[in-house]
């Protein structure tokens, strides 16, 4: 069985935040949008339906809790949660906190302008903020 490796494009476009029970949690390198990416640590998976039932439950639990933390910590108007896979086939889930005054509202964030990368201080601040909330969560899905 092949070993899990995150797609190189995800690695290039994001920063690692933490490891959850199923997923790597990564932060998109774009200050315009509070944007997290969940990447299940399962090799060769491109669709949610390819995960077994237990992993599907855990995947959605992690997505729900990450979305709640993002919205609570950074205040926004709407969560956009999506799996696309048109560019990066490896299963990953975007969790994006949108605001009525953000750079792309109300359009999708993809293909809208140029990303504004985090500087090291901004990156440390947002990671610390998220980690403080994430560490208090019981991540295991129940049956």
Backbone as a printed PyTorch tensor [residue, N CA C, xyz], in Angstrom:
tensor([[[  0.8540,  -1.1840,   0.0000],
         [  0.0000,   0.0000,   0.0000],
         [  0.8970,   1.2440,   0.0000]],

        [[  0.6200,   2.1830,  -0.8920],
         [  1.4600,   3.3910,  -0.9470],
         [  1.3040,   4.2340,   0.3170]],

        [[  2.3620,   4.9460,   0.6430],
         [  2.3530,   5.8100,   1.8130],
         [  1.7630,   7.1710,   1.4590]],

        [[  1.0510,   7.7700,   2.4050],
         [  0.4610,   9.0920,   2.1830],
         [  1.5400,  10.1560,   2.0450]],

        [[  1.3930,  10.9810,   1.0400],
         [  2.1920,  12.1930,   0.8520],
         [  1.2410,  13.2730,   0.3610]],

        [[  1.2440,  14.4560,   0.9710],
         [  0.3860,  15.5210,   0.4370],
         [  0.8800,  15.9470,  -0.9390]],

        [[ -0.0500,  16.2790,  -1.8080],
         [  0.2880,  16.7520,  -3.1500],
         [  1.2240,  17.9540,  -3.0510]],

        [[  2.2110,  17.9900,  -3.9220],
         [  3.2160,  19.0660,  -3.8950],
         [  2.5860,  20.4450,  -4.0310]],

        [[  1.4920,  20.5610,  -4.7810],
         [  0.8420,  21.8760,  -4.9340],
         [  0.2070,  22.3330,  -3.6330]],

        [[ -0.3350,  21.3970,  -2.8640],
         [ -0.8670,  21.7640,  -1.5460],
         [  0.2610,  22.1990,  -0.6180]],

        [[  1.3600,  21.4860,  -0.6610],
         [  2.5130,  21.8470,   0.1690],
         [  3.0220,  23.2320,  -0.2110]],

        [[  3.0850,  23.5170,  -1.5100],
         [  3.5930,  24.8140,  -1.9830],
         [  2.6740,  25.9770,  -1.6260]],

        [[  1.3620,  25.7360,  -1.5940],
         [  0.3840,  26.8130,  -1.4160],
         [ -0.0850,  27.0090,   0.0220]],

        [[  0.3350,  26.1350,   0.9290],
         [ -0.1890,  26.1590,   2.2930],
         [  0.9300,  25.9950,   3.3170]],

        [[  0.5760,  26.3080,   4.5620],
         [  1.4610,  26.0650,   5.7040],
         [  0.8170,  25.0120,   6.6000]],

        [[  1.6060,  24.0930,   7.1560],
         [  1.0250,  23.1450,   8.1070],
         [  0.6060,  23.8520,   9.3960]],

        [[ -0.5400,  23.4510,   9.9190],
         [ -1.0220,  23.9820,  11.1960],
         [ -0.8820,  22.9070,  12.2680]],

        [[ -1.4950,  21.7380,  12.0130],
         [ -1.4230,  20.6350,  12.9760],
         [ -1.8780,  19.3530,  12.3010]],

        [[ -1.7040,  18.2620,  13.0220],
         [ -2.2000,  16.9560,  12.5930],
         [ -3.4290,  16.6290,  13.4310]],

        [[ -4.5350,  16.3610,  12.7680],
         [ -5.7530,  15.9160,  13.4270],
         [ -5.7900,  14.3900,  13.3400]],

        [[ -6.7550,  13.7230,  13.9550],
         [ -6.7580,  12.2580,  13.8970],
         [ -6.7240,  11.6900,  12.4730]],

        [[ -7.4240,  12.2950,  11.5360],
         [ -7.4420,  11.8180,  10.1540],
         [ -6.6640,  12.7260,   9.2160]],

        [[ -6.7790,  14.0060,   9.3950],
         [ -6.3030,  14.9710,   8.3990],
         [ -5.1030,  15.7840,   8.8510]],

        [[ -4.3200,  16.1810,   7.8590],
         [ -3.4010,  17.2950,   8.0580],
         [ -4.2450,  18.5510,   7.9430]],

        [[ -4.0310,  19.4930,   8.8330],
         [ -4.6980,  20.7860,   8.7320],
         [ -3.6610,  21.7860,   8.2550]],

        [[ -3.9860,  22.4780,   7.1590],
         [ -3.0490,  23.4050,   6.5330],
         [ -3.7350,  24.7590,   6.3410]],

        [[ -2.9550,  25.8190,   6.3460],
         [ -3.4360,  27.1900,   6.1670],
         [ -3.0170,  27.6740,   4.7900]],

        [[ -3.9830,  28.0930,   3.9750],
         [ -3.6790,  28.6370,   2.6540],
         [ -2.8840,  29.9220,   2.8220]],

        [[ -1.8560,  30.0750,   2.0190],
         [ -0.9700,  31.2440,   2.1100],
         [ -1.5860,  32.4240,   1.3590]],

        [[ -2.6690,  32.9490,   1.9130],
         [ -3.3630,  34.0890,   1.3080],
         [ -4.0980,  34.8460,   2.4170]],

        [[ -3.5540,  35.9830,   2.7970],
         [ -4.1210,  36.7570,   3.9080],
         [ -5.4860,  37.3510,   3.5920]],

        [[ -5.8890,  37.3570,   2.3330],
         [ -7.1750,  37.9590,   1.9720],
         [ -8.3590,  37.1690,   2.5150]],

        [[ -8.1370,  35.8750,   2.7380],
         [ -9.2250,  35.0010,   3.1790],
         [ -8.7230,  34.0690,   4.2830]],

        [[ -9.4020,  34.0100,   5.4300],
         [ -9.0760,  32.9660,   6.4060],
         [ -9.4600,  31.6160,   5.7810]],

        [[ -8.4620,  30.7770,   5.4660],
         [ -8.6880,  29.6450,   4.5730],
         [ -7.8610,  28.4610,   5.0400]],

        [[ -8.5530,  27.4440,   5.5110],
         [ -7.9000,  26.2160,   5.9530],
         [ -8.1810,  25.0920,   4.9640]],

        [[ -7.2810,  24.1270,   4.9310],
         [ -7.4190,  22.9750,   4.0440],
         [ -7.1870,  21.7150,   4.8770]],

        [[ -8.1460,  20.8110,   4.8050],
         [ -8.0300,  19.5070,   5.4610],
         [ -7.6130,  18.4750,   4.4180]],

        [[ -6.5520,  17.7290,   4.7010],
         [ -6.0530,  16.7130,   3.7730],
         [ -6.0150,  15.3720,   4.5130]],

        [[ -6.9630,  14.4670,   4.2030],
         [ -6.9370,  13.1670,   4.8790],
         [ -5.6320,  12.4240,   4.5720]],

        [[ -5.0490,  11.8400,   5.5950],
         [ -3.8070,  11.0910,   5.4190],
         [ -4.1240,   9.6710,   4.9380]],

        [[ -4.6260,   9.5900,   3.7400],
         [ -4.9370,   8.3210,   3.0900],
         [ -4.3960,   8.4010,   1.6640]],

        [[ -3.5440,   7.4690,   1.3050],
         [ -2.9280,   7.4690,  -0.0230],
         [ -3.9410,   7.0620,  -1.0900]],

        [[ -3.8260,   7.6940,  -2.2500],
         [ -4.6070,   7.2960,  -3.4090],
         [ -6.0790,   7.6440,  -3.3650]],

        [[ -6.4980,   8.5320,  -2.4850],
         [ -7.9130,   8.8930,  -2.3510],
         [ -8.1580,  10.2370,  -3.0280]],

        [[ -9.1670,  10.2720,  -3.9080],
         [ -9.5020,  11.5370,  -4.5660],
         [-10.9450,  11.9720,  -4.3220]],

        [[-11.7550,  11.1030,  -3.7470],
         [-13.1650,  11.4250,  -3.4980],
         [-13.5500,  11.0360,  -2.0700]],

        [[-14.4480,  11.7850,  -1.4800],
         [-14.9450,  11.4620,  -0.1400],
         [-15.5300,  10.0550,  -0.1180]],

        [[-16.2050,   9.6670,  -1.1840],
         [-16.8570,   8.3530,  -1.2330],
         [-15.8540,   7.1980,  -1.2310]],

        [[-14.5750,   7.4880,  -1.4410],
         [-13.5420,   6.4470,  -1.3960],
         [-13.0440,   6.1790,   0.0260]],

        [[-13.3720,   7.0490,   0.9530],
         [-13.0370,   6.8110,   2.3560],
         [-13.9880,   5.7670,   2.9260]],

        [[-13.5140,   4.9300,   3.8460],
         [-14.4440,   4.0040,   4.4890],
         [-15.3820,   4.8060,   5.4020]],

        [[-16.4200,   4.1380,   5.8940],
         [-17.4510,   4.8570,   6.6520],
         [-16.9010,   5.5510,   7.8900]],

        [[-16.0170,   4.8930,   8.6030],
         [-15.4450,   5.5090,   9.8100],
         [-14.6390,   6.7510,   9.4430]],

        [[-13.8570,   6.6700,   8.3720],
         [-13.0830,   7.8320,   7.9390],
         [-13.9910,   8.9510,   7.4390]],

        [[-15.0990,   8.5990,   6.7790],
         [-16.0380,   9.6410,   6.3450],
         [-16.6040,  10.3880,   7.5490]],

        [[-17.0000,   9.6570,   8.5740],
         [-17.5230,  10.3090,   9.7820],
         [-16.4660,  11.2180,  10.4060]],

        [[-15.2450,  10.7150,  10.5000],
         [-14.1730,  11.5040,  11.0970],
         [-13.8560,  12.7280,  10.2440]],

        [[-13.8570,  12.5570,   8.9310],
         [-13.5760,  13.6590,   8.0010],
         [-14.5750,  14.7940,   8.2020]],

        [[-15.8640,  14.4610,   8.2580],
         [-16.8790,  15.5050,   8.4210],
         [-16.8550,  16.0880,   9.8310]],

        [[-16.5120,  15.2730,  10.8230],
         [-16.3650,  15.8160,  12.1820],
         [-15.2450,  16.8500,  12.2100]],

        [[-14.1090,  16.5090,  11.6210],
         [-12.9890,  17.4380,  11.5950],
         [-13.3520,  18.6990,  10.8160]],

        [[-14.0480,  18.5490,   9.6930],
         [-14.4510,  19.7150,   8.8970],
         [-15.3830,  20.6230,   9.6880]],

        [[-16.3540,  20.0290,  10.3760],
         [-17.3150,  20.8040,  11.1560],
         [-16.6280,  21.5510,  12.2950]],

        [[-15.7650,  20.8640,  13.0110],
         [-15.0940,  21.4980,  14.1430],
         [-14.0960,  22.5590,  13.6940]],

        [[-13.3700,  22.2980,  12.6210],
         [-12.4370,  23.3000,  12.0870],
         [-13.2090,  24.5330,  11.6270]],

        [[-14.3280,  24.3350,  10.9450],
         [-15.1430,  25.4690,  10.5220],
         [-15.6430,  26.2810,  11.7000]],

        [[-16.0710,  25.6020,  12.7510],
         [-16.5400,  26.3020,  13.9520],
         [-15.4290,  27.1200,  14.5930]],

        [[-14.2460,  26.5350,  14.6930],
         [-13.1060,  27.2480,  15.2760],
         [-12.7440,  28.4550,  14.4230]],

        [[-12.7020,  28.2690,  13.1160],
         [-12.3500,  29.3700,  12.2150],
         [-13.3280,  30.5270,  12.3700]],

        [[-14.6120,  30.2120,  12.3660],
         [-15.6270,  31.2620,  12.4680],
         [-15.5900,  31.9450,  13.8330]],

        [[-15.3700,  31.1760,  14.8860],
         [-15.3200,  31.7440,  16.2350],
         [-14.0810,  32.6160,  16.4350]],

        [[-12.9500,  32.1540,  15.9540],
         [-11.6830,  32.8720,  16.1820],
         [-11.5480,  34.1280,  15.3300]],

        [[-12.0370,  34.0660,  14.0990],
         [-11.7320,  35.1400,  13.1500],
         [-12.9520,  35.9190,  12.6820]],

        [[-14.1090,  35.5850,  13.1440],
         [-15.3420,  36.3220,  12.8400],
         [-15.5450,  36.5340,  11.3480]],

        [[-16.6200,  35.9820,  10.8600],
         [-16.9610,  36.1360,   9.4530],
         [-18.4480,  35.9880,   9.2560]],

        [[-18.8540,  36.1090,   8.0010],
         [-20.2710,  36.0740,   7.6660],
         [-20.7500,  34.7220,   7.1490]],

        [[-19.8580,  33.9680,   6.4890],
         [-20.2820,  32.7260,   5.8420],
         [-19.0950,  31.7940,   5.6990]],

        [[-19.3150,  30.5170,   5.9940],
         [-18.2910,  29.5110,   5.7330],
         [-18.5220,  28.9210,   4.3520]],

        [[-17.4880,  28.8540,   3.5490],
         [-17.5220,  28.1210,   2.2860],
         [-16.7220,  26.8450,   2.5180]],

        [[-17.3490,  25.7020,   2.3100],
         [-16.7020,  24.4100,   2.4940],
         [-16.8550,  23.6440,   1.1930]],

        [[-15.7040,  23.2110,   0.6220],
         [-15.7750,  22.5960,  -0.7000],
         [-14.6410,  21.6140,  -0.9520]],

        [[-14.9820,  20.5360,  -1.6570],
         [-13.9870,  19.6650,  -2.2600],
         [-14.1520,  19.8360,  -3.7580]],

        [[-13.1020,  20.2210,  -4.4270],
         [-13.1740,  20.4200,  -5.8730],
         [-12.3460,  19.3630,  -6.5940]],

        [[-11.0440,  19.4480,  -6.4760],
         [-10.1830,  18.4370,  -7.0680],
         [ -9.9410,  18.5690,  -8.5490]],

        [[-10.3350,  19.6790,  -9.1510],
         [-10.1100,  19.8500, -10.5820],
         [ -8.6490,  20.1040, -10.9040]],

        [[ -7.9160,  20.7350, -10.0140],
         [ -6.4900,  21.0120, -10.2110],
         [ -5.6520,  20.0140,  -9.4230]],

        [[ -5.9840,  19.8160,  -8.1540],
         [ -5.2960,  18.8470,  -7.2920],
         [ -6.2870,  17.7140,  -7.0240]],

        [[ -6.0320,  16.5590,  -7.6210],
         [ -6.9740,  15.4420,  -7.5110],
         [ -7.0190,  14.8420,  -6.1080]],

        [[ -5.9260,  14.9000,  -5.3760],
         [ -5.8860,  14.3260,  -4.0310],
         [ -7.0010,  14.9330,  -3.1790]],

        [[ -7.7350,  14.0800,  -2.4640],
         [ -8.8320,  14.5770,  -1.6410],
         [ -8.3360,  15.6080,  -0.6390]],

        [[ -8.9710,  16.7580,  -0.6730],
         [ -8.7160,  17.8220,   0.2970],
         [ -9.9760,  18.6660,   0.3690]],

        [[-10.1920,  19.2780,   1.5090],
         [-11.4030,  20.0540,   1.7460],
         [-11.0150,  21.4760,   2.1150]],

        [[-11.5540,  22.4300,   1.3810],
         [-11.3270,  23.8480,   1.6670],
         [-12.3710,  24.3150,   2.6770]],

        [[-11.9270,  24.9930,   3.7140],
         [-12.8100,  25.6010,   4.7110],
         [-12.4190,  27.0770,   4.7470]],

        [[-13.2710,  27.9090,   4.1480],
         [-12.9310,  29.3180,   3.9300],
         [-13.9510,  30.1910,   4.6530]],

        [[-13.4580,  31.0880,   5.4780],
         [-14.3300,  32.0330,   6.1670],
         [-14.4660,  33.2750,   5.3020]],

        [[-15.6900,  33.5670,   4.9020],
         [-15.9460,  34.7050,   4.0240],
         [-16.5520,  35.8610,   4.8130]],

        [[-16.2600,  37.0500,   4.3170],
         [-16.8230,  38.2810,   4.8870],
         [-17.4380,  39.0890,   3.7550]],

        [[-18.5030,  39.8140,   4.0870],
         [-19.1590,  40.6280,   3.0630],
         [-18.2270,  41.6510,   2.4420]],

        [[-17.1590,  42.0160,   3.1420],
         [-16.2220,  43.0100,   2.6090],
         [-14.9040,  42.3880,   2.1260]],

        [[-14.8680,  41.0520,   1.9190],
         [-13.6060,  40.4610,   1.4720],
         [-13.3580,  40.7370,  -0.0130]],

        [[-12.1650,  40.4140,  -0.4570],
         [-11.6970,  40.7820,  -1.7990],
         [-12.5010,  40.1630,  -2.9340]],

        [[-13.2310,  39.0870,  -2.6760],
         [-13.9540,  38.4130,  -3.7590],
         [-15.4650,  38.3880,  -3.5720]],

        [[-15.9520,  38.8030,  -2.4230],
         [-17.3890,  38.6830,  -2.1090],
         [-18.2470,  39.3030,  -3.1940]],

        [[-19.3220,  38.6560,  -3.6080],
         [-19.8440,  37.3580,  -3.1960],
         [-19.3660,  36.2060,  -4.0820]],

        [[-18.4490,  36.4650,  -4.9830],
         [-17.9540,  35.4420,  -5.9070],
         [-17.0640,  34.4230,  -5.1760]],

        [[-16.8090,  33.2830,  -5.8140],
         [-15.8650,  32.3240,  -5.2320],
         [-14.4680,  32.9260,  -5.1250]],

        [[-13.6640,  32.4000,  -4.2170],
         [-12.3120,  32.9300,  -4.0190],
         [-11.3590,  32.5020,  -5.1320]],

        [[-11.6350,  31.3850,  -5.7730],
         [-10.7210,  30.8630,  -6.7880],
         [-10.6910,  31.7600,  -8.0130]],

        [[ -9.4820,  32.0410,  -8.4850],
         [ -9.3140,  32.8270,  -9.6990],
         [ -9.5860,  34.3060,  -9.5220]],

        [[ -9.6270,  34.7600,  -8.2860],
         [ -9.9310,  36.1700,  -8.0350],
         [ -8.6790,  36.8720,  -7.5120]],

        [[ -8.0020,  37.5900,  -8.3800],
         [ -6.8310,  38.3650,  -7.9670],
         [ -5.6470,  37.4940,  -7.6030]],

        [[ -4.6390,  38.1340,  -7.0500],
         [ -3.4140,  37.4530,  -6.6430],
         [ -3.4150,  37.2340,  -5.1300]],

        [[ -2.9130,  36.0880,  -4.7290],
         [ -2.7930,  35.8010,  -3.2980],
         [ -1.8580,  36.8070,  -2.6400]],

        [[ -2.1770,  37.1590,  -1.4140],
         [ -1.3250,  38.0190,  -0.5970],
         [ -0.7170,  37.1310,   0.4850]],

        [[  0.5670,  36.7710,   0.3490],
         [  1.1750,  35.8230,   1.2880],
         [  1.2810,  36.3770,   2.7080]],

        [[  1.2740,  35.4670,   3.6690],
         [  1.4970,  35.8260,   5.0680],
         [  2.9660,  36.1750,   5.2830]],

        [[  3.2260,  37.1670,   6.1400],
         [  4.6010,  37.3240,   6.6110],
         [  4.7320,  36.4200,   7.8420]],

        [[  5.9450,  36.2210,   8.3160],
         [  6.1720,  35.2590,   9.3990],
         [  5.4300,  35.6160,  10.6810]],

        [[  5.3240,  36.9060,  10.9940],
         [  4.5960,  37.3110,  12.2020],
         [  3.1070,  37.0180,  12.0730]],

        [[  2.5200,  37.3400,  10.9200],
         [  1.0990,  37.0560,  10.6930],
         [  0.8360,  35.5550,  10.7700]],

        [[  1.7150,  34.7860,  10.1570],
         [  1.5700,  33.3340,  10.1610],
         [  1.6010,  32.7890,  11.5870]],

        [[  2.5640,  33.2270,  12.3730],
         [  2.6690,  32.7600,  13.7590],
         [  1.4330,  33.1460,  14.5630]],

        [[  0.9380,  34.3530,  14.3580],
         [ -0.2330,  34.8250,  15.0990],
         [ -1.4600,  33.9830,  14.7920]],

        [[ -1.7430,  33.7510,  13.5140],
         [ -2.9540,  33.0000,  13.1630],
         [ -2.8180,  31.5340,  13.5660]],

        [[ -1.6400,  30.9550,  13.4000],
         [ -1.4450,  29.5640,  13.8110],
         [ -1.6270,  29.4180,  15.3210]],

        [[ -1.0440,  30.3190,  16.0930],
         [ -1.1780,  30.2490,  17.5510],
         [ -2.6330,  30.3980,  17.9830]],

        [[ -3.3440,  31.3110,  17.3540],
         [ -4.7530,  31.5300,  17.6640],
         [ -5.5680,  30.2700,  17.3870]],

        [[ -5.3650,  29.6860,  16.2150],
         [ -6.0940,  28.4770,  15.8520],
         [ -5.7200,  27.3060,  16.7540]],

        [[ -4.4360,  27.1210,  16.9940],
         [ -3.9890,  25.9950,  17.8180],
         [ -4.5300,  26.0680,  19.2380]],

        [[ -4.6240,  27.2580,  19.7840],
         [ -5.1590,  27.4100,  21.1410],
         [ -6.5810,  26.8640,  21.2270]],

        [[ -7.3800,  27.0960,  20.1990],
         [ -8.7590,  26.5920,  20.1770],
         [ -8.8140,  25.1150,  19.7950]],

        [[ -8.0110,  24.7160,  18.8220],
         [ -8.0480,  23.3420,  18.3250],
         [ -7.6210,  22.3320,  19.3830]],

        [[ -6.6860,  22.7090,  20.2450],
         [ -6.1630,  21.7780,  21.2420],
         [ -7.1930,  21.4110,  22.3070]],

        [[ -8.2440,  22.1820,  22.4420],
         [ -9.2580,  21.9210,  23.4650],
         [-10.3750,  20.9910,  22.9820]],

        [[-10.2930,  20.5160,  21.7450],
         [-11.3940,  19.7630,  21.1360],
         [-11.1710,  18.2580,  21.2520]],

        [[-12.2740,  17.5120,  21.4880],
         [-12.2650,  16.0550,  21.3950],
         [-12.5400,  15.7050,  19.9340]],

        [[-11.5270,  15.2420,  19.2330],
         [-11.6070,  15.0610,  17.7820],
         [-12.1930,  13.7360,  17.3370]],

        [[-12.3430,  12.7910,  18.2230],
         [-12.7790,  11.4670,  17.7950],
         [-14.2740,  11.4460,  17.4960]],

        [[-14.6060,  10.9480,  16.3140],
         [-16.0090,  10.7970,  15.9330],
         [-16.6150,   9.6570,  16.7430]],

        [[-17.8730,   9.8080,  17.0650],
         [-18.5760,   8.7360,  17.7700],
         [-19.4340,   7.9830,  16.7740]],

        [[-19.7400,   6.7440,  17.0840],
         [-20.5300,   5.9280,  16.1530],
         [-21.9960,   6.1430,  16.3550]]])
